[in-house]
PDB file of C-alpha atoms and ligand atoms in Angstrom:
ATOM      1  CA  MET A   1      49.209 133.087  82.541  1.00 38.00           C
ATOM      2  CA  ALA A   2      46.904 130.541  80.762  1.00 41.00           C
ATOM      3  CA  GLU A   3      50.209 129.407  78.821  1.00 41.00           C
ATOM      4  CA  GLU A   4      52.084 128.975  82.115  1.00 40.00           C
ATOM      5  CA  ASN A   5      49.713 126.916  83.555  1.00 41.00           C
ATOM      6  CA  ARG A   6      49.414 124.597  80.430  1.00 40.00           C
ATOM      7  CA  GLU A   7      53.284 124.270  80.428  1.00 40.00           C
ATOM      8  CA  HIS A   8      53.007 123.214  84.303  1.00 38.00           C
ATOM      9  CA  GLU A   9      50.328 120.554  83.795  1.00 41.00           C
ATOM     10  CA  ASP A  10      52.457 119.032  81.020  1.00 41.00           C
ATOM     11  CA  VAL A  11      55.362 118.724  83.235  1.00 38.00           C
ATOM     12  CA  ASN A  12      53.208 116.956  85.749  1.00 41.00           C
ATOM     13  CA  ALA A  13      51.805 114.500  83.324  1.00 45.00           C
ATOM     14  CA  ASN A  14      55.405 113.235  82.441  1.00 45.00           C
ATOM     15  CA  ASP A  15      56.517 113.064  86.020  1.00 47.00           C
ATOM     16  CA  GLY A  16      58.637 109.967  86.726  1.00 51.00           C
ATOM     17  CA  THR A  17      59.130 109.048  83.069  1.00 59.00           C
ATOM     18  CA  ASP A  18      62.022 111.161  82.326  1.00 63.00           C
ATOM     19  CA  GLY A  19      61.071 111.574  78.578  1.00 72.00           C
ATOM     20  CA  ALA A  20      61.107 107.654  78.032  1.00 94.00           C
ATOM     21  CA  LEU A  21      57.946 106.234  76.640  1.00 97.00           C
ATOM     22  CA  VAL A  22      57.824 103.326  78.869  1.00 97.00           C
ATOM     23  CA  VAL A  23      59.354 103.270  82.293  1.00 97.00           C
ATOM     24  CA  ALA A  24      58.921 100.152  84.698  1.00 98.00           C
ATOM     25  CA  GLU A  25      59.846 100.905  88.302  1.00 97.00           C
ATOM     26  CA  ASN A  26      60.182  97.640  90.778  1.00 98.00           C
ATOM     27  CA  VAL A  27      57.501  95.851  88.908  1.00 98.00           C
ATOM     28  CA  HIS A  28      56.266  93.028  91.112  1.00 98.00           C
ATOM     29  CA  LYS A  29      53.672  90.348  90.159  1.00 98.00           C
ATOM     30  CA  SER A  30      52.428  87.478  92.223  1.00 98.00           C
ATOM     31  CA  PHE A  31      49.795  84.831  91.452  1.00 98.00           C
ATOM     32  CA  GLY A  32      48.875  83.775  94.811  1.00 96.00           C
ATOM     33  CA  ARG A  33      51.875  82.713  96.636  1.00 96.00           C
ATOM     34  CA  LEU A  34      53.909  82.295  93.326  1.00 97.00           C
ATOM     35  CA  GLU A  35      56.079  85.491  92.797  1.00 98.00           C
ATOM     36  CA  VAL A  36      56.609  85.834  89.031  1.00 98.00           C
ATOM     37  CA  LEU A  37      58.186  89.329  88.680  1.00 98.00           C
ATOM     38  CA  LYS A  38      60.452  89.967  91.391  1.00 98.00           C
ATOM     39  CA  GLY A  39      61.184  93.935  90.788  1.00 98.00           C
ATOM     40  CA  ILE A  40      61.570  94.984  87.098  1.00 98.00           C
ATOM     41  CA  ASP A  41      62.925  98.028  86.290  1.00 98.00           C
ATOM     42  CA  LEU A  42      63.750  99.304  82.707  1.00 97.00           C
ATOM     43  CA  GLU A  43      63.022 102.113  80.209  1.00 97.00           C
ATOM     44  CA  VAL A  44      62.066 102.115  76.819  1.00 98.00           C
ATOM     45  CA  ARG A  45      62.949 105.283  74.707  1.00 97.00           C
ATOM     46  CA  ARG A  46      60.428 106.770  71.993  1.00 96.00           C
ATOM     47  CA  GLY A  47      61.387 104.664  68.641  1.00 97.00           C
ATOM     48  CA  GLU A  48      63.425 102.159  70.625  1.00 98.00           C
ATOM     49  CA  VAL A  49      63.077  98.446  69.691  1.00 98.00           C
ATOM     50  CA  MET A  50      63.715  96.329  72.828  1.00 98.00           C
ATOM     51  CA  CYS A  51      63.837  92.601  72.354  1.00 98.00           C
ATOM     52  CA  ILE A  52      63.393  90.468  75.709  1.00 98.00           C
ATOM     53  CA  ILE A  53      64.611  86.941  75.788  1.00 98.00           C
ATOM     54  CA  GLY A  54      64.888  84.395  78.682  1.00 98.00           C
ATOM     55  CA  PRO A  55      63.746  80.889  79.368  1.00 97.00           C
ATOM     56  CA  SER A  56      60.174  79.583  79.532  1.00 97.00           C
ATOM     57  CA  GLY A  57      58.554  80.710  82.837  1.00 97.00           C
ATOM     58  CA  SER A  58      60.801  83.259  83.584  1.00 98.00           C
ATOM     59  CA  GLY A  59      57.977  85.929  83.298  1.00 98.00           C
ATOM     60  CA  LYS A  60      58.278  87.610  79.992  1.00 98.00           C
ATOM     61  CA  SER A  61      54.793  87.284  78.958  1.00 98.00           C
ATOM     62  CA  THR A  62      53.497  88.360  82.422  1.00 98.00           C
ATOM     63  CA  PHE A  63      55.680  91.468  82.235  1.00 98.00           C
ATOM     64  CA  LEU A  64      54.269  92.487  78.661  1.00 98.00           C
ATOM     65  CA  ARG A  65      50.860  91.816  80.223  1.00 97.00           C
ATOM     66  CA  CYS A  66      51.707  94.206  82.913  1.00 96.00           C
ATOM     67  CA  VAL A  67      52.822  96.758  80.497  1.00 97.00           C
ATOM     68  CA  ASN A  68      49.485  96.350  78.936  1.00 93.00           C
ATOM     69  CA  HIS A  69      47.570  96.321  82.240  1.00 92.00           C
ATOM     70  CA  LEU A  70      46.288  93.019  81.298  1.00 93.00           C
ATOM     71  CA  GLU A  71      47.385  92.024  84.850  1.00 94.00           C
ATOM     72  CA  LYS A  72      47.351  94.361  87.547  1.00 93.00           C
ATOM     73  CA  LEU A  73      50.821  94.997  89.421  1.00 95.00           C
ATOM     74  CA  SER A  74      51.545  93.465  92.725  1.00 96.00           C
ATOM     75  CA  ALA A  75      53.701  96.251  93.498  1.00 96.00           C
ATOM     76  CA  GLY A  76      55.717  98.850  91.502  1.00 96.00           C
ATOM     77  CA  ARG A  77      54.851 101.448  88.793  1.00 95.00           C
ATOM     78  CA  LEU A  78      54.442 101.483  85.236  1.00 96.00           C
ATOM     79  CA  TRP A  79      54.367 104.459  82.897  1.00 95.00           C
ATOM     80  CA  VAL A  80      53.455 104.321  79.309  1.00 95.00           C
ATOM     81  CA  ASN A  81      53.417 107.472  77.247  1.00 93.00           C
ATOM     82  CA  GLY A  82      53.419 109.907  80.546  1.00 90.00           C
ATOM     83  CA  GLU A  83      50.522 107.816  81.956  1.00 90.00           C
ATOM     84  CA  LEU A  84      50.947 105.907  85.078  1.00 92.00           C
ATOM     85  CA  MET A  85      48.985 102.857  84.002  1.00 93.00           C
ATOM     86  CA  GLY A  86      45.920 102.049  86.268  1.00 92.00           C
ATOM     87  CA  TYR A  87      45.813 105.313  87.979  1.00 92.00           C
ATOM     88  CA  ARG A  88      44.797 109.251  87.334  1.00 89.00           C
ATOM     89  CA  GLN A  89      47.087 111.738  88.909  1.00 84.00           C
ATOM     90  CA  LYS A  90      45.128 114.650  89.994  1.00 85.00           C
ATOM     91  CA  ARG A  91      46.485 117.550  92.292  1.00 89.00           C
ATOM     92  CA  GLY A  92      49.390 115.362  93.398  1.00 86.00           C
ATOM     93  CA  LYS A  93      47.070 112.477  94.347  1.00 89.00           C
ATOM     94  CA  LEU A  94      46.689 109.365  92.837  1.00 88.00           C
ATOM     95  CA  TYR A  95      43.087 107.662  92.135  1.00 91.00           C
ATOM     96  CA  GLU A  96      42.807 104.153  90.839  1.00 91.00           C
ATOM     97  CA  LEU A  97      41.070 103.952  87.529  1.00 93.00           C
ATOM     98  CA  ARG A  98      37.911 101.587  86.769  1.00 91.00           C
ATOM     99  CA  ASP A  99      38.136  98.775  84.309  1.00 87.00           C
ATOM    100  CA  SER A 100      36.542 101.097  81.658  1.00 85.00           C
ATOM    101  CA  GLU A 101      38.953 103.750  82.053  1.00 88.00           C
ATOM    102  CA  ILE A 102      41.913 101.435  82.019  1.00 90.00           C
ATOM    103  CA  SER A 103      40.843 100.030  78.580  1.00 86.00           C
ATOM    104  CA  ALA A 104      40.834 103.769  77.388  1.00 86.00           C
ATOM    105  CA  GLN A 105      44.590 103.863  78.672  1.00 90.00           C
ATOM    106  CA  ARG A 106      45.023 100.351  77.049  1.00 92.00           C
ATOM    107  CA  SER A 107      44.025 101.556  73.589  1.00 92.00           C
ATOM    108  CA  ASP A 108      47.340 103.525  73.151  1.00 94.00           C
ATOM    109  CA  ILE A 109      49.195 100.223  73.069  1.00 97.00           C
ATOM    110  CA  GLY A 110      49.063  97.423  70.504  1.00 97.00           C
ATOM    111  CA  MET A 111      49.711  93.980  71.284  1.00 97.00           C
ATOM    112  CA  VAL A 112      50.560  91.002  69.063  1.00 97.00           C
ATOM    113  CA  PHE A 113      50.476  87.432  70.638  1.00 96.00           C
ATOM    114  CA  GLN A 114      51.785  84.000  69.577  1.00 94.00           C
ATOM    115  CA  ARG A 115      48.314  82.873  68.839  1.00 90.00           C
ATOM    116  CA  PHE A 116      47.010  85.276  66.285  1.00 78.00           C
ATOM    117  CA  ASN A 117      43.501  85.486  67.834  1.00 88.00           C
ATOM    118  CA  LEU A 118      41.640  87.107  64.716  1.00 96.00           C
ATOM    119  CA  PHE A 119      37.933  87.261  65.136  1.00 96.00           C
ATOM    120  CA  PRO A 120      36.947  84.086  62.964  1.00 97.00           C
ATOM    121  CA  HIS A 121      33.571  85.438  61.984  1.00 97.00           C
ATOM    122  CA  LEU A 122      34.877  88.698  60.505  1.00 98.00           C
ATOM    123  CA  THR A 123      36.594  89.277  57.396  1.00 98.00           C
ATOM    124  CA  VAL A 124      40.371  90.762  57.316  1.00 98.00           C
ATOM    125  CA  LEU A 125      38.911  93.922  56.761  1.00 98.00           C
ATOM    126  CA  GLY A 126      36.231  93.563  59.670  1.00 98.00           C
ATOM    127  CA  ASN A 127      39.065  92.532  62.017  1.00 98.00           C
ATOM    128  CA  VAL A 128      40.962  95.621  61.334  1.00 98.00           C
ATOM    129  CA  ILE A 129      38.387  98.147  61.468  1.00 98.00           C
ATOM    130  CA  GLU A 130      36.556  96.457  64.477  1.00 97.00           C
ATOM    131  CA  ALA A 131      38.424  98.085  67.454  1.00 96.00           C
ATOM    132  CA  PRO A 132      38.623 101.667  65.682  1.00 97.00           C
ATOM    133  CA  THR A 133      34.904 101.801  64.893  1.00 97.00           C
ATOM    134  CA  GLN A 134      33.667 100.129  68.346  1.00 94.00           C
ATOM    135  CA  VAL A 135      36.248 101.626  70.690  1.00 91.00           C
ATOM    136  CA  LYS A 136      37.224 104.939  69.181  1.00 91.00           C
ATOM    137  CA  ARG A 137      34.309 105.305  67.125  1.00 94.00           C
ATOM    138  CA  VAL A 138      35.965 106.281  64.046  1.00 97.00           C
ATOM    139  CA  PRO A 139      33.403 106.631  60.929  1.00 98.00           C
ATOM    140  CA  LYS A 140      33.629 103.110  58.981  1.00 98.00           C
ATOM    141  CA  ALA A 141      34.828 104.729  55.971  1.00 98.00           C
ATOM    142  CA  GLU A 142      37.605 106.673  57.625  1.00 98.00           C
ATOM    143  CA  ALA A 143      38.572 103.286  59.291  1.00 98.00           C
ATOM    144  CA  THR A 144      38.462 101.583  55.945  1.00 98.00           C
ATOM    145  CA  GLU A 145      40.488 103.845  54.498  1.00 98.00           C
ATOM    146  CA  LEU A 146      43.151 103.604  57.123  1.00 98.00           C
ATOM    147  CA  ALA A 147      42.710  99.594  57.177  1.00 98.00           C
ATOM    148  CA  MET A 148      43.267  99.264  53.489  1.00 98.00           C
ATOM    149  CA  SER A 149      46.512 101.264  53.939  1.00 98.00           C
ATOM    150  CA  LEU A 150      47.692  98.918  56.749  1.00 98.00           C
ATOM    151  CA  LEU A 151      46.901  95.869  54.708  1.00 98.00           C
ATOM    152  CA  GLU A 152      48.904  97.392  51.917  1.00 98.00           C
ATOM    153  CA  ARG A 153      51.719  97.923  54.691  1.00 97.00           C
ATOM    154  CA  VAL A 154      51.638  94.412  55.659  1.00 98.00           C
ATOM    155  CA  GLY A 155      51.562  92.796  52.253  1.00 97.00           C
ATOM    156  CA  LEU A 156      47.872  91.741  52.102  1.00 97.00           C
ATOM    157  CA  PRO A 157      45.675  94.562  50.203  1.00 95.00           C
ATOM    158  CA  ASP A 158      43.973  91.658  48.122  1.00 97.00           C
ATOM    159  CA  LYS A 159      42.897  89.715  51.075  1.00 98.00           C
ATOM    160  CA  ALA A 160      40.502  92.454  52.738  1.00 98.00           C
ATOM    161  CA  ASN A 161      37.463  90.335  52.124  1.00 98.00           C
ATOM    162  CA  THR A 162      38.925  86.906  52.919  1.00 98.00           C
ATOM    163  CA  TYR A 163      38.133  85.126  56.387  1.00 98.00           C
ATOM    164  CA  PRO A 164      41.039  84.223  58.738  1.00 97.00           C
ATOM    165  CA  GLU A 165      40.655  80.471  58.062  1.00 97.00           C
ATOM    166  CA  GLN A 166      41.696  80.805  54.724  1.00 97.00           C
ATOM    167  CA  LEU A 167      44.776  82.510  55.236  1.00 97.00           C
ATOM    168  CA  SER A 168      48.188  80.859  56.231  1.00 96.00           C
ATOM    169  CA  GLY A 169      49.604  81.338  59.757  1.00 96.00           C
ATOM    170  CA  GLY A 170      51.972  84.169  58.461  1.00 97.00           C
ATOM    171  CA  GLN A 171      49.300  85.775  56.699  1.00 97.00           C
ATOM    172  CA  GLN A 172      47.024  85.907  59.882  1.00 97.00           C
ATOM    173  CA  GLN A 173      49.703  87.229  62.013  1.00 97.00           C
ATOM    174  CA  ARG A 174      50.277  90.216  59.678  1.00 98.00           C
ATOM    175  CA  VAL A 175      46.451  90.841  59.862  1.00 98.00           C
ATOM    176  CA  ALA A 176      47.063  90.672  63.744  1.00 98.00           C
ATOM    177  CA  ILE A 177      49.603  93.324  63.326  1.00 98.00           C
ATOM    178  CA  ALA A 178      47.590  95.512  61.060  1.00 98.00           C
ATOM    179  CA  ARG A 179      44.701  95.398  63.321  1.00 98.00           C
ATOM    180  CA  ALA A 180      46.922  96.269  66.433  1.00 98.00           C
ATOM    181  CA  LEU A 181      48.181  99.366  64.263  1.00 98.00           C
ATOM    182  CA  ALA A 182      44.689 100.296  63.398  1.00 98.00           C
ATOM    183  CA  MET A 183      44.374 101.944  66.750  1.00 96.00           C
ATOM    184  CA  GLU A 184      47.253 104.114  66.056  1.00 96.00           C
ATOM    185  CA  PRO A 185      49.217 103.075  69.186  1.00 97.00           C
ATOM    186  CA  SER A 186      52.310 104.736  70.560  1.00 96.00           C
ATOM    187  CA  LEU A 187      53.698 101.510  71.589  1.00 98.00           C
ATOM    188  CA  MET A 188      53.642  97.902  70.087  1.00 98.00           C
ATOM    189  CA  LEU A 189      54.146  94.850  72.327  1.00 98.00           C
ATOM    190  CA  PHE A 190      54.933  91.327  70.656  1.00 98.00           C
ATOM    191  CA  ASP A 191      54.877  88.067  72.671  1.00 98.00           C
ATOM    192  CA  GLU A 192      56.778  85.555  70.516  1.00 97.00           C
ATOM    193  CA  PRO A 193      55.003  86.685  67.328  1.00 97.00           C
ATOM    194  CA  THR A 194      56.701  83.843  65.353  1.00 97.00           C
ATOM    195  CA  SER A 195      56.799  81.038  67.688  1.00 96.00           C
ATOM    196  CA  ALA A 196      53.543  79.479  66.472  1.00 95.00           C
ATOM    197  CA  LEU A 197      54.675  79.548  62.722  1.00 96.00           C
ATOM    198  CA  ASP A 198      55.903  77.007  60.283  1.00 95.00           C
ATOM    199  CA  PRO A 199      59.490  78.090  59.846  1.00 95.00           C
ATOM    200  CA  GLU A 200      59.296  78.802  56.227  1.00 96.00           C
ATOM    201  CA  LEU A 201      56.480  81.736  57.454  1.00 96.00           C
ATOM    202  CA  VAL A 202      58.562  83.502  59.977  1.00 97.00           C
ATOM    203  CA  GLY A 203      60.421  85.569  57.739  1.00 97.00           C
ATOM    204  CA  GLU A 204      57.430  87.527  56.251  1.00 97.00           C
ATOM    205  CA  VAL A 205      56.329  88.166  59.807  1.00 98.00           C
ATOM    206  CA  LEU A 206      59.890  89.564  60.732  1.00 98.00           C
ATOM    207  CA  ASP A 207      59.985  91.575  57.637  1.00 98.00           C
ATOM    208  CA  VAL A 208      57.040  93.474  58.529  1.00 98.00           C
ATOM    209  CA  MET A 209      58.336  94.125  62.013  1.00 98.00           C
ATOM    210  CA  ARG A 210      61.596  95.123  60.648  1.00 98.00           C
ATOM    211  CA  ASP A 211      59.657  97.779  58.450  1.00 97.00           C
ATOM    212  CA  LEU A 212      57.620  98.898  61.507  1.00 98.00           C
ATOM    213  CA  ALA A 213      60.887  99.338  63.528  1.00 98.00           C
ATOM    214  CA  ARG A 214      62.414 101.225  60.543  1.00 97.00           C
ATOM    215  CA  ALA A 215      59.251 103.655  60.464  1.00 96.00           C
ATOM    216  CA  GLY A 216      60.008 104.676  63.991  1.00 96.00           C
ATOM    217  CA  MET A 217      57.485 102.584  65.969  1.00 98.00           C
ATOM    218  CA  THR A 218      58.537 101.999  69.739  1.00 98.00           C
ATOM    219  CA  MET A 219      58.102  98.042  70.253  1.00 98.00           C
ATOM    220  CA  MET A 220      58.975  95.557  72.881  1.00 98.00           C
ATOM    221  CA  VAL A 221      59.340  92.008  71.383  1.00 98.00           C
ATOM    222  CA  VAL A 222      59.729  88.918  73.350  1.00 98.00           C
ATOM    223  CA  THR A 223      61.167  86.545  70.929  1.00 97.00           C
ATOM    224  CA  HIS A 224      63.609  83.662  70.251  1.00 95.00           C
ATOM    225  CA  GLU A 225      64.742  84.994  66.970  1.00 96.00           C
ATOM    226  CA  MET A 226      68.234  85.980  67.863  1.00 96.00           C
ATOM    227  CA  GLY A 227      69.081  87.174  64.216  1.00 96.00           C
ATOM    228  CA  PHE A 228      66.115  89.522  64.600  1.00 97.00           C
ATOM    229  CA  ALA A 229      67.076  90.784  68.080  1.00 98.00           C
ATOM    230  CA  ARG A 230      70.845  91.367  66.927  1.00 97.00           C
ATOM    231  CA  GLU A 231      69.625  93.091  63.586  1.00 97.00           C
ATOM    232  CA  VAL A 232      66.767  95.177  64.471  1.00 98.00           C
ATOM    233  CA  GLY A 233      66.739  95.566  68.468  1.00 98.00           C
ATOM    234  CA  ASP A 234      68.362  98.657  69.842  1.00 98.00           C
ATOM    235  CA  SER A 235      68.360  96.933  73.241  1.00 98.00           C
ATOM    236  CA  LEU A 236      68.380  93.295  74.459  1.00 98.00           C
ATOM    237  CA  VAL A 237      67.136  92.311  77.963  1.00 98.00           C
ATOM    238  CA  PHE A 238      67.701  88.939  79.382  1.00 98.00           C
ATOM    239  CA  MET A 239      65.033  87.877  81.946  1.00 98.00           C
ATOM    240  CA  ASP A 240      65.483  84.700  84.151  1.00 98.00           C
ATOM    241  CA  ASP A 241      63.278  83.876  87.228  1.00 98.00           C
ATOM    242  CA  GLY A 242      61.318  87.188  87.392  1.00 98.00           C
ATOM    243  CA  VAL A 243      64.348  89.791  87.068  1.00 98.00           C
ATOM    244  CA  VAL A 244      66.291  91.413  84.445  1.00 98.00           C
ATOM    245  CA  VAL A 245      69.721  89.664  84.703  1.00 98.00           C
ATOM    246  CA  GLU A 246      71.273  91.952  82.022  1.00 98.00           C
ATOM    247  CA  SER A 247      70.503  94.203  79.351  1.00 98.00           C
ATOM    248  CA  GLY A 248      72.434  96.016  76.691  1.00 98.00           C
ATOM    249  CA  VAL A 249      73.448  96.362  72.909  1.00 98.00           C
ATOM    250  CA  PRO A 250      72.094  93.176  71.340  1.00 98.00           C
ATOM    251  CA  SER A 251      75.235  92.216  69.579  1.00 97.00           C
ATOM    252  CA  GLU A 252      77.389  92.646  72.983  1.00 97.00           C
ATOM    253  CA  VAL A 253      74.831  90.847  75.107  1.00 97.00           C
ATOM    254  CA  LEU A 254      74.647  87.966  72.668  1.00 97.00           C
ATOM    255  CA  SER A 255      78.334  87.629  71.729  1.00 96.00           C
ATOM    256  CA  ASP A 256      80.130  88.509  75.341  1.00 96.00           C
ATOM    257  CA  PRO A 257      77.279  88.000  77.959  1.00 97.00           C
ATOM    258  CA  ARG A 258      78.510  89.337  81.412  1.00 97.00           C
ATOM    259  CA  HIS A 259      76.518  86.751  83.429  1.00 97.00           C
ATOM    260  CA  GLU A 260      76.644  83.090  83.741  1.00 97.00           C
ATOM    261  CA  ARG A 261      73.121  82.734  83.463  1.00 97.00           C
ATOM    262  CA  THR A 262      72.703  84.431  80.100  1.00 97.00           C
ATOM    263  CA  ARG A 263      75.768  82.577  78.959  1.00 97.00           C
ATOM    264  CA  ALA A 264      74.122  79.303  79.884  1.00 96.00           C
ATOM    265  CA  PHE A 265      70.866  80.313  78.093  1.00 97.00           C
ATOM    266  CA  LEU A 266      72.516  81.411  74.876  1.00 96.00           C
ATOM    267  CA  SER A 267      74.592  78.340  74.781  1.00 95.00           C
ATOM    268  CA  LYS A 268      71.320  76.401  74.475  1.00 93.00           C
ATOM    269  CA  VAL A 269      69.348  78.626  71.825  1.00 89.00           C
ATOM    270  CA  LEU A 270      72.074  79.887  69.760  1.00 82.00           C
TER     271      LEU A 270
HETATM  272  P1  ADP B 301      57.226  83.232  80.024  1.00 68.37           P
HETATM  273  O1  ADP B 301      56.622  84.006  79.149  1.00 68.37           O
HETATM  274  O2  ADP B 301      58.675  83.831  80.283  1.00 68.37           O
HETATM  275  O3  ADP B 301      57.429  81.829  79.656  1.00 68.37           O
HETATM  276  P2  ADP B 301      55.237  83.468  81.766  1.00 68.37           P
HETATM  277  O4  ADP B 301      54.950  85.077  82.094  1.00 68.37           O
HETATM  278  O5  ADP B 301      54.098  82.917  80.897  1.00 68.37           O
HETATM  279  O6  ADP B 301      56.878  83.170  81.536  1.00 68.37           O
HETATM  280  O7  ADP B 301      54.995  82.901  83.252  1.00 68.37           O
HETATM  281  C1  ADP B 301      55.750  82.818  84.233  1.00 68.37           C
HETATM  282  C2  ADP B 301      55.400  82.275  85.358  1.00 68.37           C
HETATM  283  O8  ADP B 301      54.023  82.703  85.853  1.00 68.37           O
HETATM  284  C3  ADP B 301      55.037  80.569  85.115  1.00 68.37           C
HETATM  285  O9  ADP B 301      55.266  79.853  86.287  1.00 68.37           O
HETATM  286  C4  ADP B 301      53.500  80.506  84.909  1.00 68.37           C
HETATM  287  O10 ADP B 301      52.910  79.136  85.103  1.00 68.37           O
HETATM  288  C5  ADP B 301      53.002  81.650  85.909  1.00 68.37           C
HETATM  289  N1  ADP B 301      51.933  82.203  85.556  1.00 68.37           N
HETATM  290  C6  ADP B 301      51.416  82.940  84.511  1.00 68.37           C
HETATM  291  N2  ADP B 301      50.358  83.376  84.412  1.00 68.37           N
HETATM  292  C7  ADP B 301      49.792  82.975  85.350  1.00 68.37           C
HETATM  293  C8  ADP B 301      48.239  82.991  86.006  1.00 68.37           C
HETATM  294  N3  ADP B 301      47.480  83.889  85.289  1.00 68.37           N
HETATM  295  N4  ADP B 301      48.008  82.372  87.128  1.00 68.37           N
HETATM  296  C9  ADP B 301      48.930  81.651  87.456  1.00 68.37           C
HETATM  297  N5  ADP B 301      50.451  81.561  87.207  1.00 68.37           N
HETATM  298  C10 ADP B 301      50.541  82.177  86.212  1.00 68.37           C
HETATM  299 MG1   MG B 302      55.496  83.580  77.312  1.00 68.37          MG
END
C-alpha cells in the first residue's frame, strides 16, 4: 500500500513534463506594455545541450531568466526537473510560492552570465563555497573538498586563494562555472558566457563547457559561438522577436535554415 502511494506521488510530481528536464509551455513575459516573450514552447531532455541564438533584443536573456525564475512569467508554465516553477502542487491545486521558497527551487539551477559577477571581496575558494555553505548549509570542510575538485575540473586548482581581480576574464568565467556547479544543479544556464571575453580567452571557457556537456550535464546556452553550437549542441533554437522561429539539429539549422528570418540572421553572423 505504502509502495503504491509513493509511486502515485512520483507520477504526480512529473505531471506535464513528459520526462523532459525542462518544459516551457506558452511562456509569455511583458515589461509594462512591452511584450518580450510571445509564447515560447520547448523541451530540453535530460543530458541535452540546447543552444539558443538570435538577434539582440529578441528575448533570449529574458527567457533564461524566466527558466531560472529571476523573472516571473506573465503567462504560461515552466517545469524544471518535475517542479512547476513558482508553484507548489498539492492535492491537484496550485499554490504560488513565496520568494524564499522560490530560491529553494532555483538552487537546482546554475546560471553563468556574460559578466562573471564573482564576489570581489572573496577568494576564488570563498566564491565557490559561498552558496553551498550559506544556502544548503553544507559543512565548510565538505564544501571545500567539492570546491577543490571543481577548481581542478575547470583547470584552476592553484588559484583557490587568489582574488578575482588577479585573474583574467577567462579564468574568472571558469571560476563562475565552478561556483554554479558547487550547488550540484541538475540544469546549467549560460547567457553569452564568452561575449565579454577577449578573443584569445574564449577557447578555454568553451573547453570547460564542452567537458561539462560530455559529462552529461543538461545545458541551455545562449551564444554567438556557432562552432560550439554545431559541435557541442544537440539542438539549436533560433529566436526572433519573442518567439521560437525554428529549432532542430544544429548542423541542419545552420547549413539549411527553413525560415527566411533565420537565413537573414545567419548570413550576418556566419
Ligand atoms: P536578448 O538577450 O535576446 O538580447 P533581452 O531578453 O535582453 O534580449 O531583451 C529583450 C527585450 O526586453 C529588449 O527590448 C529589452 O530592452 C527588454 N527588457 C529586458 N529586460 C527588461 C526589464 N527588466 N525591463 C524592461 N524591459 C526589459
Ligand atoms: Mg541577452
